[in-house]
CSV table of C-alpha atoms in Angstrom, one decimal:
chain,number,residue,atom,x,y,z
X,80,UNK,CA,-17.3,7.5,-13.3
X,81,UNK,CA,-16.8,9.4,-16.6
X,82,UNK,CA,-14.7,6.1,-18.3
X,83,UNK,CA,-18.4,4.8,-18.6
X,84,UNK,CA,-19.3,8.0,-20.9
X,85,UNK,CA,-19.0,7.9,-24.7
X,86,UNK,CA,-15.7,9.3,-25.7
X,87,UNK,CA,-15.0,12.3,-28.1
X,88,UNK,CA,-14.6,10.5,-31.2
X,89,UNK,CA,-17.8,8.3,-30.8
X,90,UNK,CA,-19.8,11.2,-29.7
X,91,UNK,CA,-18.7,13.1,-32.4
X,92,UNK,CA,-19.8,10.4,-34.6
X,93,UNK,CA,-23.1,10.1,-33.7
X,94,UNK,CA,-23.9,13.5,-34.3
X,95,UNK,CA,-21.7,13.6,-37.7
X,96,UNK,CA,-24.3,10.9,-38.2
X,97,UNK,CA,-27.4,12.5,-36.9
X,98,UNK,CA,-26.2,15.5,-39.3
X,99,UNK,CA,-25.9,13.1,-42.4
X,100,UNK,CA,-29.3,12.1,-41.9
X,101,UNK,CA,-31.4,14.7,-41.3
X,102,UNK,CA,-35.1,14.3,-40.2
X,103,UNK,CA,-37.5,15.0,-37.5
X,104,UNK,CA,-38.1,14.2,-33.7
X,105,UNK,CA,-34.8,12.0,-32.3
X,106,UNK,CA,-32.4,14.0,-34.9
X,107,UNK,CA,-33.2,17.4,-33.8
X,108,UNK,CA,-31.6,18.3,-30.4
X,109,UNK,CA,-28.6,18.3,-28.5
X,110,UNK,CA,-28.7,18.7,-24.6
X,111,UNK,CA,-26.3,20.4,-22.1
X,112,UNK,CA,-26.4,19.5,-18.9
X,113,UNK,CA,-24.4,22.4,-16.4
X,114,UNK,CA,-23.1,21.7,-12.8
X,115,UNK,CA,-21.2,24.6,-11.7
X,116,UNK,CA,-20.6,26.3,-8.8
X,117,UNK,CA,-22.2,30.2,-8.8
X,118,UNK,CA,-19.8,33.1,-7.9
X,119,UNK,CA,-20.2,33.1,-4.1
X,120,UNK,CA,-19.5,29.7,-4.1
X,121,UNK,CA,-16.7,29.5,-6.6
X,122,UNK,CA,-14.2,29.7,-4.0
X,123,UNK,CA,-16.3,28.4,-1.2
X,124,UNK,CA,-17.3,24.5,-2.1
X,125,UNK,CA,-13.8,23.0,-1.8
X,126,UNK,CA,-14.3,19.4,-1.4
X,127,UNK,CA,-17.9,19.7,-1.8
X,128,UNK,CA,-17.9,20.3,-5.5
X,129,UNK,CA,-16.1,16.8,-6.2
X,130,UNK,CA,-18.5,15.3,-4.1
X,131,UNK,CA,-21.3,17.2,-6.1
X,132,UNK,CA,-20.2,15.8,-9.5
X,133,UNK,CA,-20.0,12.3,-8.7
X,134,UNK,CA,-23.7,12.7,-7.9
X,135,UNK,CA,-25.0,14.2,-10.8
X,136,UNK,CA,-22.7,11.8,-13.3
X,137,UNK,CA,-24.0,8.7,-11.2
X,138,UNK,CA,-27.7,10.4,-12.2
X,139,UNK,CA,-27.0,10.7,-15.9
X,140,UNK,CA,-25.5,7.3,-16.0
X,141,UNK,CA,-28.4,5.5,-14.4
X,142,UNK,CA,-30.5,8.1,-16.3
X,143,UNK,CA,-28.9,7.0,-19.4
X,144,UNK,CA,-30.5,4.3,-22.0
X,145,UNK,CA,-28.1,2.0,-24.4
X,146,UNK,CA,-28.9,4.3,-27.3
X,147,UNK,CA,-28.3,7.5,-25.4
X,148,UNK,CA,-24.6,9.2,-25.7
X,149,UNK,CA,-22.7,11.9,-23.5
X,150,UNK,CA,-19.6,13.2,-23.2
X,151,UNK,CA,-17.7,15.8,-20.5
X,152,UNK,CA,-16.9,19.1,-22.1
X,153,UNK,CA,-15.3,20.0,-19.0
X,154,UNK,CA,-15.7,19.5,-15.5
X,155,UNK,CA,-19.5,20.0,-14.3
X,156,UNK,CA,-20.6,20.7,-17.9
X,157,UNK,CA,-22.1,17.3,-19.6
X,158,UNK,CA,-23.6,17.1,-23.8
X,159,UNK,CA,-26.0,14.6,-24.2
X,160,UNK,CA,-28.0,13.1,-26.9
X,161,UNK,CA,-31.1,11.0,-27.0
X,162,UNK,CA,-31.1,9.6,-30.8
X,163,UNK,CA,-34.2,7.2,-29.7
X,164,UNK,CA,-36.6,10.0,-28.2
X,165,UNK,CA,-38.5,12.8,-30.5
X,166,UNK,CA,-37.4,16.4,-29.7
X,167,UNK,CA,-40.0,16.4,-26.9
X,168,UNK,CA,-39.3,13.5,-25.2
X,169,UNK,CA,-35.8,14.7,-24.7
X,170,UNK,CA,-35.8,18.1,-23.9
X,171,UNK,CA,-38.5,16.2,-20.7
X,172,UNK,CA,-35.6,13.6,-20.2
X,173,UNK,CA,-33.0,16.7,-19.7
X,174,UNK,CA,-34.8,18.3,-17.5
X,175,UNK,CA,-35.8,15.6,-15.6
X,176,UNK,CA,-31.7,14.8,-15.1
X,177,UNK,CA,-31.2,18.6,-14.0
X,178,UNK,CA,-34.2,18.0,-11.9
X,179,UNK,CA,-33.3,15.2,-10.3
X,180,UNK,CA,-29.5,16.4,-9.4
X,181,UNK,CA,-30.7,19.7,-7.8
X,182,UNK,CA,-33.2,17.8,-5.7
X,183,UNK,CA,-30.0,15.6,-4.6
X,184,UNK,CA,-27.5,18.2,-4.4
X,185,UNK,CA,-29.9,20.7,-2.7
X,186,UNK,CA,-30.5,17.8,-0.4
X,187,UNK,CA,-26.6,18.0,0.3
X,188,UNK,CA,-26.7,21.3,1.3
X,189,UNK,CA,-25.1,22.0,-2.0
X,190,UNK,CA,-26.3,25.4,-1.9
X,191,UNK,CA,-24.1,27.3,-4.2
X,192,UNK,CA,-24.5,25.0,-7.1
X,193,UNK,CA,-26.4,25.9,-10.5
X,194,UNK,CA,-28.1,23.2,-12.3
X,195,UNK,CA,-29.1,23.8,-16.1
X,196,UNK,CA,-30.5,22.7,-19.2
X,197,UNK,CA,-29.4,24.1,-22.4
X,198,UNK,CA,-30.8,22.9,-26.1
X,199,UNK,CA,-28.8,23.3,-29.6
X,200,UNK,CA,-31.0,22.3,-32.3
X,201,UNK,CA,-29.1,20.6,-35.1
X,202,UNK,CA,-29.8,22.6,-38.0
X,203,UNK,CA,-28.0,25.5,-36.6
X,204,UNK,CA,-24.7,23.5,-36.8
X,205,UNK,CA,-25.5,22.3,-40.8
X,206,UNK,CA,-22.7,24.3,-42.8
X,207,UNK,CA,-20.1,25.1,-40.8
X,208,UNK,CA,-16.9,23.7,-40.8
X,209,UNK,CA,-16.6,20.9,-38.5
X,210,UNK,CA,-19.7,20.6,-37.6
X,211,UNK,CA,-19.8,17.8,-35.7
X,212,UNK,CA,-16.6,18.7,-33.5
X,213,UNK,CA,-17.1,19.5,-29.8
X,214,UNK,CA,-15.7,22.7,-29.9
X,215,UNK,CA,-18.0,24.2,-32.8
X,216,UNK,CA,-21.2,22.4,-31.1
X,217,UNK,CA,-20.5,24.2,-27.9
X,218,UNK,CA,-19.7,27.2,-29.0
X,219,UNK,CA,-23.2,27.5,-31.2
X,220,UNK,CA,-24.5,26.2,-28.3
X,221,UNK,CA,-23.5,29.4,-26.2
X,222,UNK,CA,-24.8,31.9,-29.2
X,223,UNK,CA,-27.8,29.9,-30.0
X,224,UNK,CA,-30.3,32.2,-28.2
X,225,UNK,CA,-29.4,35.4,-30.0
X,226,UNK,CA,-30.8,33.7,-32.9
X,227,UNK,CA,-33.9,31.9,-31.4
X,228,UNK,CA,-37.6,33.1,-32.0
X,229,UNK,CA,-40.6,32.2,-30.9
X,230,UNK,CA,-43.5,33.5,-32.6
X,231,UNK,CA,-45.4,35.8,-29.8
X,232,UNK,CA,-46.8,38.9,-30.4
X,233,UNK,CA,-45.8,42.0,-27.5
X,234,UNK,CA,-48.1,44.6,-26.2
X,235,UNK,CA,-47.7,46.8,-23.9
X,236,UNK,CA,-50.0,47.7,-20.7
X,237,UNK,CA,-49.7,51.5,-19.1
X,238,UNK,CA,-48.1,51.5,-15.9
X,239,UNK,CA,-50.9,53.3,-13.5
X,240,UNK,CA,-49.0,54.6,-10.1
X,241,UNK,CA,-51.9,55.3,-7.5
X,242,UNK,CA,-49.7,58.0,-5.3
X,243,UNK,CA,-48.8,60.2,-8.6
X,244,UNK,CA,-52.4,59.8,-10.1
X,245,UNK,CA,-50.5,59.5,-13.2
X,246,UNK,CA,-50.1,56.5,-16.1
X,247,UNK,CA,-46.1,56.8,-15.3
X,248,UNK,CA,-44.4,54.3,-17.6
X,249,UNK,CA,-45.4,50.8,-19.7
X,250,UNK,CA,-45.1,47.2,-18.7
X,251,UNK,CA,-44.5,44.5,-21.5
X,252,UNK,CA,-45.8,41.1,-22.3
X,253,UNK,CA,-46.6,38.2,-24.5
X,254,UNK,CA,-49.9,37.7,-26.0
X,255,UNK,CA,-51.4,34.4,-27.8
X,256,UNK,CA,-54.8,33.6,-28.7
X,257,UNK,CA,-55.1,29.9,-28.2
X,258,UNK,CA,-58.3,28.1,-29.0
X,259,UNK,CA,-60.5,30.6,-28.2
X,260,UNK,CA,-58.4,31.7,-25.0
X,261,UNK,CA,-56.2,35.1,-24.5
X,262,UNK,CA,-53.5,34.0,-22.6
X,263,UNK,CA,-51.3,37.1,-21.4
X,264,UNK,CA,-48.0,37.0,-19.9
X,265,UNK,CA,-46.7,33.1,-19.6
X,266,UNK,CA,-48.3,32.4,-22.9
X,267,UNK,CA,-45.6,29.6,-24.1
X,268,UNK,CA,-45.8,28.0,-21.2
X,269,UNK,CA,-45.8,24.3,-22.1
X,270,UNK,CA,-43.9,23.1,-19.1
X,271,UNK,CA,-44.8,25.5,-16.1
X,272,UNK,CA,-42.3,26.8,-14.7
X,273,UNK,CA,-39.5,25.2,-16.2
X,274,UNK,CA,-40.3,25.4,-19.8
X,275,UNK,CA,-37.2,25.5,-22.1
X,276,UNK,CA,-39.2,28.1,-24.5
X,277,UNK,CA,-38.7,30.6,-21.7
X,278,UNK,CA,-35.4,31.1,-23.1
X,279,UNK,CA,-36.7,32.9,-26.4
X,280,UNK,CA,-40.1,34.3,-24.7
X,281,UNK,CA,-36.8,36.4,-23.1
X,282,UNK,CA,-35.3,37.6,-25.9
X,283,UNK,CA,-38.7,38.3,-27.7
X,284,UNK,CA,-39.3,40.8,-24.7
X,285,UNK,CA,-35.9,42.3,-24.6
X,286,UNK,CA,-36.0,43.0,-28.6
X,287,UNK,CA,-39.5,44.6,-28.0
X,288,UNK,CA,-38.3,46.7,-25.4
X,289,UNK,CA,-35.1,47.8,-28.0
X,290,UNK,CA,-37.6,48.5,-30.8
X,291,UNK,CA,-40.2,50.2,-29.4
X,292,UNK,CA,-40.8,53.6,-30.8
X,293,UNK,CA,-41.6,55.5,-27.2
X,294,UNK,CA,-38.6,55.8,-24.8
X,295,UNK,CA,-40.8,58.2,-21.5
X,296,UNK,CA,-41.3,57.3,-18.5
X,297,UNK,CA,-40.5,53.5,-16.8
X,298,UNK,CA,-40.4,50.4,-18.6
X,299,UNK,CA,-41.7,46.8,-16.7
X,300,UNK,CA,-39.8,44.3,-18.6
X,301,UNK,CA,-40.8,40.3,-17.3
X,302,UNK,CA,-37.9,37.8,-17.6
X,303,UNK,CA,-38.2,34.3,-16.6
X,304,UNK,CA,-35.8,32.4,-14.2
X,305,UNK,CA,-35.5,28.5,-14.5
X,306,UNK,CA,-33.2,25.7,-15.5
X,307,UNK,CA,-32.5,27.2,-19.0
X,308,UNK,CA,-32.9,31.1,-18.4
X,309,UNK,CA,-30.3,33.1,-16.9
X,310,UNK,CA,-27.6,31.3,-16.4
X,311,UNK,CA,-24.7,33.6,-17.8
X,312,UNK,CA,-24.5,36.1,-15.5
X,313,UNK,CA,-22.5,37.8,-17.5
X,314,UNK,CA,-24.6,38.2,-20.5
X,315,UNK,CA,-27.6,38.7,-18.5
X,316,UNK,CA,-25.9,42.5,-17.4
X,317,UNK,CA,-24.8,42.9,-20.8
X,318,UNK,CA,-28.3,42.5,-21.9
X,319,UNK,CA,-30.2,44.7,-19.6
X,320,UNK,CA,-27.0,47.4,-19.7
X,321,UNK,CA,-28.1,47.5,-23.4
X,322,UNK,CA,-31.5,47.7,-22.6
X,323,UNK,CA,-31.4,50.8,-19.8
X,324,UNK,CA,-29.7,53.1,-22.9
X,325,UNK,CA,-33.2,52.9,-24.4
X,326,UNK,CA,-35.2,53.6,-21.1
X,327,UNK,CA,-34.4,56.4,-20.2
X,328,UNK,CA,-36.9,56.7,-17.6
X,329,UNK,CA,-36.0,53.8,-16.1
X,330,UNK,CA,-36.0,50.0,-16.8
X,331,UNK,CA,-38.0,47.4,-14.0
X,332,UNK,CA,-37.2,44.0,-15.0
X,333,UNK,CA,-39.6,42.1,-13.2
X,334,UNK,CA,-38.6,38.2,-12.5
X,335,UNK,CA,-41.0,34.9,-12.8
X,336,UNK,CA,-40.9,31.4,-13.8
X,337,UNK,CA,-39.0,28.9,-11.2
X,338,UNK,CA,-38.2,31.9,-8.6
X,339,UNK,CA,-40.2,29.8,-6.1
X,340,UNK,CA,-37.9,26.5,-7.0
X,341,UNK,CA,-34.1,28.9,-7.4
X,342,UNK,CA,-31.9,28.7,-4.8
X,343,UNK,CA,-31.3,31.6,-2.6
X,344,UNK,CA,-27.6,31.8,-4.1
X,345,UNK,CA,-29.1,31.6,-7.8
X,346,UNK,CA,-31.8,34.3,-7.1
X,347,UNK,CA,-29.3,36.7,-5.3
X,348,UNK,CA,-26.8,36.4,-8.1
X,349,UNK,CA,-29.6,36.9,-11.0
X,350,UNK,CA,-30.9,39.9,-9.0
X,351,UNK,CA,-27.0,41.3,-8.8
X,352,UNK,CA,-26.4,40.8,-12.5
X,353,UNK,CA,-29.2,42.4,-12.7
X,354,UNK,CA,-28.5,45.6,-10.8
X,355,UNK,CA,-25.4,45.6,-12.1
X,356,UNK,CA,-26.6,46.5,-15.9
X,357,UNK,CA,-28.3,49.7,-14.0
X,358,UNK,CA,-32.2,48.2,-13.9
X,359,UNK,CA,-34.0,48.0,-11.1
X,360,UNK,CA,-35.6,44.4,-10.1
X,361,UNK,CA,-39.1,43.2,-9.5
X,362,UNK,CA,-40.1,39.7,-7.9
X,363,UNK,CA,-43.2,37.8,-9.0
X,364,UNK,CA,-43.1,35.7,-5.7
X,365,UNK,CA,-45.0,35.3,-2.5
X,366,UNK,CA,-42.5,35.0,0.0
X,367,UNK,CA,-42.3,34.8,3.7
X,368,UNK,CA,-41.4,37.7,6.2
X,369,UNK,CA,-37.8,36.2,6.2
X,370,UNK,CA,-37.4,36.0,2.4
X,371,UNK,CA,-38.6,39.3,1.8
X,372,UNK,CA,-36.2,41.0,3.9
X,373,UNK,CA,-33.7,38.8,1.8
X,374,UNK,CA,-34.7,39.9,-1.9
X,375,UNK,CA,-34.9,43.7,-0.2
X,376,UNK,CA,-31.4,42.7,0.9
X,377,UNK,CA,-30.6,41.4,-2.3
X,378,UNK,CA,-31.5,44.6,-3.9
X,379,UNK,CA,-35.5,43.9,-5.0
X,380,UNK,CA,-37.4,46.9,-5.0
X,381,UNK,CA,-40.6,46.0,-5.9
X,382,UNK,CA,-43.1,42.8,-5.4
X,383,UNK,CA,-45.4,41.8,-8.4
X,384,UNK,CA,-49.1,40.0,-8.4
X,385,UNK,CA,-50.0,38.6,-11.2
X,386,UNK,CA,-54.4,38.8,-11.3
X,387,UNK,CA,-53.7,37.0,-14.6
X,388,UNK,CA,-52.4,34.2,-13.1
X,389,UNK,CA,-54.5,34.2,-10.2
X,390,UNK,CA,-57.6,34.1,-12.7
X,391,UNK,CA,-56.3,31.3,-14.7
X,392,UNK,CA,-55.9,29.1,-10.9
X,393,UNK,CA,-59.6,29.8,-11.0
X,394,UNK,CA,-59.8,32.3,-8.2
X,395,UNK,CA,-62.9,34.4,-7.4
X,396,UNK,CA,-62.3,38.2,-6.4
X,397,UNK,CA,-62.9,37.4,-3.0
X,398,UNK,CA,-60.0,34.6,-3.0
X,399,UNK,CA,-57.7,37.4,-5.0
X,400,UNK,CA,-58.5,40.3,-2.3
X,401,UNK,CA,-57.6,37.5,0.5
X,402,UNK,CA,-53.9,36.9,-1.3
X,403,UNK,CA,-53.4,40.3,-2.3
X,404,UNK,CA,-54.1,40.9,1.8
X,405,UNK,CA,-51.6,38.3,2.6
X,406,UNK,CA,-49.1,39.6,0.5
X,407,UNK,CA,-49.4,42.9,1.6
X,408,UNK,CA,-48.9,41.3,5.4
X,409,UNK,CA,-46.4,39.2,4.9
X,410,UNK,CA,-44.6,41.9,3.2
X,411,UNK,CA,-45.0,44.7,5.6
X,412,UNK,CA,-42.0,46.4,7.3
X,413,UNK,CA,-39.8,44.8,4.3
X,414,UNK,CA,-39.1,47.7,2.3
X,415,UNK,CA,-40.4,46.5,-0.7
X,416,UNK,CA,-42.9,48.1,-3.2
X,417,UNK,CA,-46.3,46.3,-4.5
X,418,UNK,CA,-47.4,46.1,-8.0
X,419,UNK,CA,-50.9,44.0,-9.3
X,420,UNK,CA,-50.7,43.7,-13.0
X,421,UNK,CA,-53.7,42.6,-15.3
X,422,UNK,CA,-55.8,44.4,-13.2
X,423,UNK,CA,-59.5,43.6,-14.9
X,424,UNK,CA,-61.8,46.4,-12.5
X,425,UNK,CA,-61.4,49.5,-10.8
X,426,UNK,CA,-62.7,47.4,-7.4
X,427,UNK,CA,-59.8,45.4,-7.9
X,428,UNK,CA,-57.3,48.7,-7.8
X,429,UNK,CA,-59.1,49.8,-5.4
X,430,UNK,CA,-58.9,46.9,-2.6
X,431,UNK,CA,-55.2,47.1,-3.5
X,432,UNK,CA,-54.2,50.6,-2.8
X,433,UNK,CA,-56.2,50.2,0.4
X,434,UNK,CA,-53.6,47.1,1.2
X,435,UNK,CA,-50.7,49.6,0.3
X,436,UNK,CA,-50.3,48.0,-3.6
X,437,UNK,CA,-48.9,51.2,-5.7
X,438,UNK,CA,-47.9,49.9,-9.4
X,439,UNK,CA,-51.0,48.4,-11.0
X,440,UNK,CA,-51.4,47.6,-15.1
X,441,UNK,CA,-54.4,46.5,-16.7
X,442,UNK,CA,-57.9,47.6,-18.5
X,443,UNK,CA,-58.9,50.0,-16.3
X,444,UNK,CA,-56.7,52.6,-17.4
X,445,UNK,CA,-55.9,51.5,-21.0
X,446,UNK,CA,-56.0,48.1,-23.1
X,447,UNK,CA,-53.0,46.6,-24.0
X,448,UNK,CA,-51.9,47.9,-27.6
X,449,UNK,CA,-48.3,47.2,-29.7
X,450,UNK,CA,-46.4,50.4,-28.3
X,451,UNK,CA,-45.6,52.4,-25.5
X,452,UNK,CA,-48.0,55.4,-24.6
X,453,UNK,CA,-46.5,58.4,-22.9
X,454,UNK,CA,-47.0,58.8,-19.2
X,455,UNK,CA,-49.9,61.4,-18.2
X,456,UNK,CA,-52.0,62.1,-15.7
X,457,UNK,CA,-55.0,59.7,-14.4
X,458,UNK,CA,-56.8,60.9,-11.4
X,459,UNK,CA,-57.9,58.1,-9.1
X,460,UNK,CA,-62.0,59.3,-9.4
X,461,UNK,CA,-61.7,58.1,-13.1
X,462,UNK,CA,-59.9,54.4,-12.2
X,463,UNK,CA,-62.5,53.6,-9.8
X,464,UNK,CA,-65.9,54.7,-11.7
């Protein structure tokens, strides 16, 4: 199957091209496509990861149009360029491939298989040496994050925990004001779930967390999981080891995005990186008796709500107080702790605690503001008023 991908030299070409140049929309990205086993199943897949590959090449080629070019980097990782689409167009075609090979390989049983979607914008390979050369596209490629940005402003919420009656740490987030709309949390979301901008929302949230001037008490850091998040596990503990030297009083980091979609092998290995840079790990998920016993085994400590979220689907309070019941039900016996963030009332704190919730952010106790406040005391009479 690969002697029907563009070879090296041409590839190289088109981008020395594309480079030359210059402009907008179809000369802007370059797309990596990653098929590789995880660590458990590194030395597990045998003949299954062949198998696995001749799937997803057989996708990209029927995926691919005359104009469009790829070439292997190495087995299970695939660069691919789209010079007819606009930037948009082809991070959607990208992720539709990635898409589309999980479904199949998941449908194989190909369990310990990651599927991802990386972007290198162009202009970060204009003025280097050999610009156009593999080696130098990949390598940017694998740094390009570090130097990403995505304009967001952070806040911070206190952390209200209903059995100390105290405000005992801060939770971070993204803020936007969007035609006339607050959005809080997810608010680059242009692609659910699998939006590529999740990448730098990240690493907005991480240098937020570095920078803030208050260092007491626990820090709630979200990180999203999807096709393009998360996928060096590697750098994922050295991130959050960096991070839990300025949290001192402890660092949550509290997963969303695709965790519904991840594979059980992808989640357990993101929770263990995790872990392994010394935080602890939340789960915004609403799983099933069996799965929460697996994240608890997996090392989750916590499960998080989201009343944002839940206002945004459009629910009323008595739809939230029905989930937040399930939850709290399906959840029971598991081990793991409940937190409700964005809280908007003390009613809604106060059906929660009832259902055994313990972590809650939100108005009640403080509006969201640029830094940390130090923990204190908040008796429970003055949440609930």
């Amino acid at each position: 199957m690969t002697e029907h991908f563009t070879d090296r030299e041409a590839f190289e070409a088109i981008v020395r091209t594309m480079l030359e140049r210059g402009g907008q929309g179809s000369f802007g990205r370059i797309h990596l496509v990653s098929v590789l086993p995880d660590a458990e199943g590194a030395s597990s897949l045998g003949a299954a990861l062949p198998k696995a590959l001749s799937i997803a090449e057989h996708i990209i080629q029927r995926r691919l149009s005359p104009e469009d070019a790829c070439v292997p980097l190495e087995q299970g990782k695939y660069m691919l360029v789209f010079p007819g689409l606009t930037d948009t167009e082809g991070m959607i075609k990208a992720t539709a491939i990635s898409r589309e090979i999980k479904e199949r390989l998941f449908g194989q049983s190909a369990g310990h298989i990651n599927v991802s979607v990386q972007v290198l914008p162009l202009d970060r390979l204009k003025h280097r040496p050999a610009a156009a050369a593999l080696p130098a596209m990949d390598n940017v490629l694998d740094t390009h994050e570090r130097h990403a940005a995505v304009n967001l402003q952070v806040v911070f919420q206190p952390v209200w925990d209903a059995a100390r009656q105290a405000v005992i740490g801060n939770r971070t987030m993204t803020l936007r004001h969007f035609q006339g709309h607050e959005l809080l949390d997810d608010a680059v979301q242009l692609a659910g779930d699998q939006d590529p901008l999740a990448r730098e929302r990240n690493a907005v949230l991480r240098h937020a967390v570095a920078a803030a001037p208050i260092k007491s008490g626990l820090v709630v850091m979200p990180q999203s999981l999807n096709d393009h998040t998360m996928s060096d596990y590697r750098e994922v503990t050295a991130d959050i080891r960096h991070l839990t030297a300025f949290c001192p009083g402890g660092l949550m980091v509290e997963l969303s995005g695709a965790v519904n979609s991840a594979s059980r092998g992808r989640l357990r290995d993101a929770i263990h990186a995790i872990l392994a840079g010394g935080a602890t790990v939340g789960i915004r998920i609403f799983p099933e008796p069996e799965m929460a016993r697996f994240l608890k085994d997996c090392g989750v400590s916590h499960l998080c709500v989201n009343e944002a979220q839940a206002k945004q689907a459009s629910f009323t309070h008595s739809a939230l107080y029905a989930l937040l019941a399930v939850v709290a039900h399906e959840v029971k016996g598991a081990g793991l702790g409940l937190c409700l963030w964005n809280t908007s009332s003390g009613q809604d704190i106060k059906r929660a605690a009832s259902l055994g919730f313990s972590l809650f952010s939100g108005a009640p106790f403080g509006a969201s503001r640029p830094d940390m406040v130090q923990p204190h005391g908040w008796p429970t009479d003055k949440v609930f008023l």
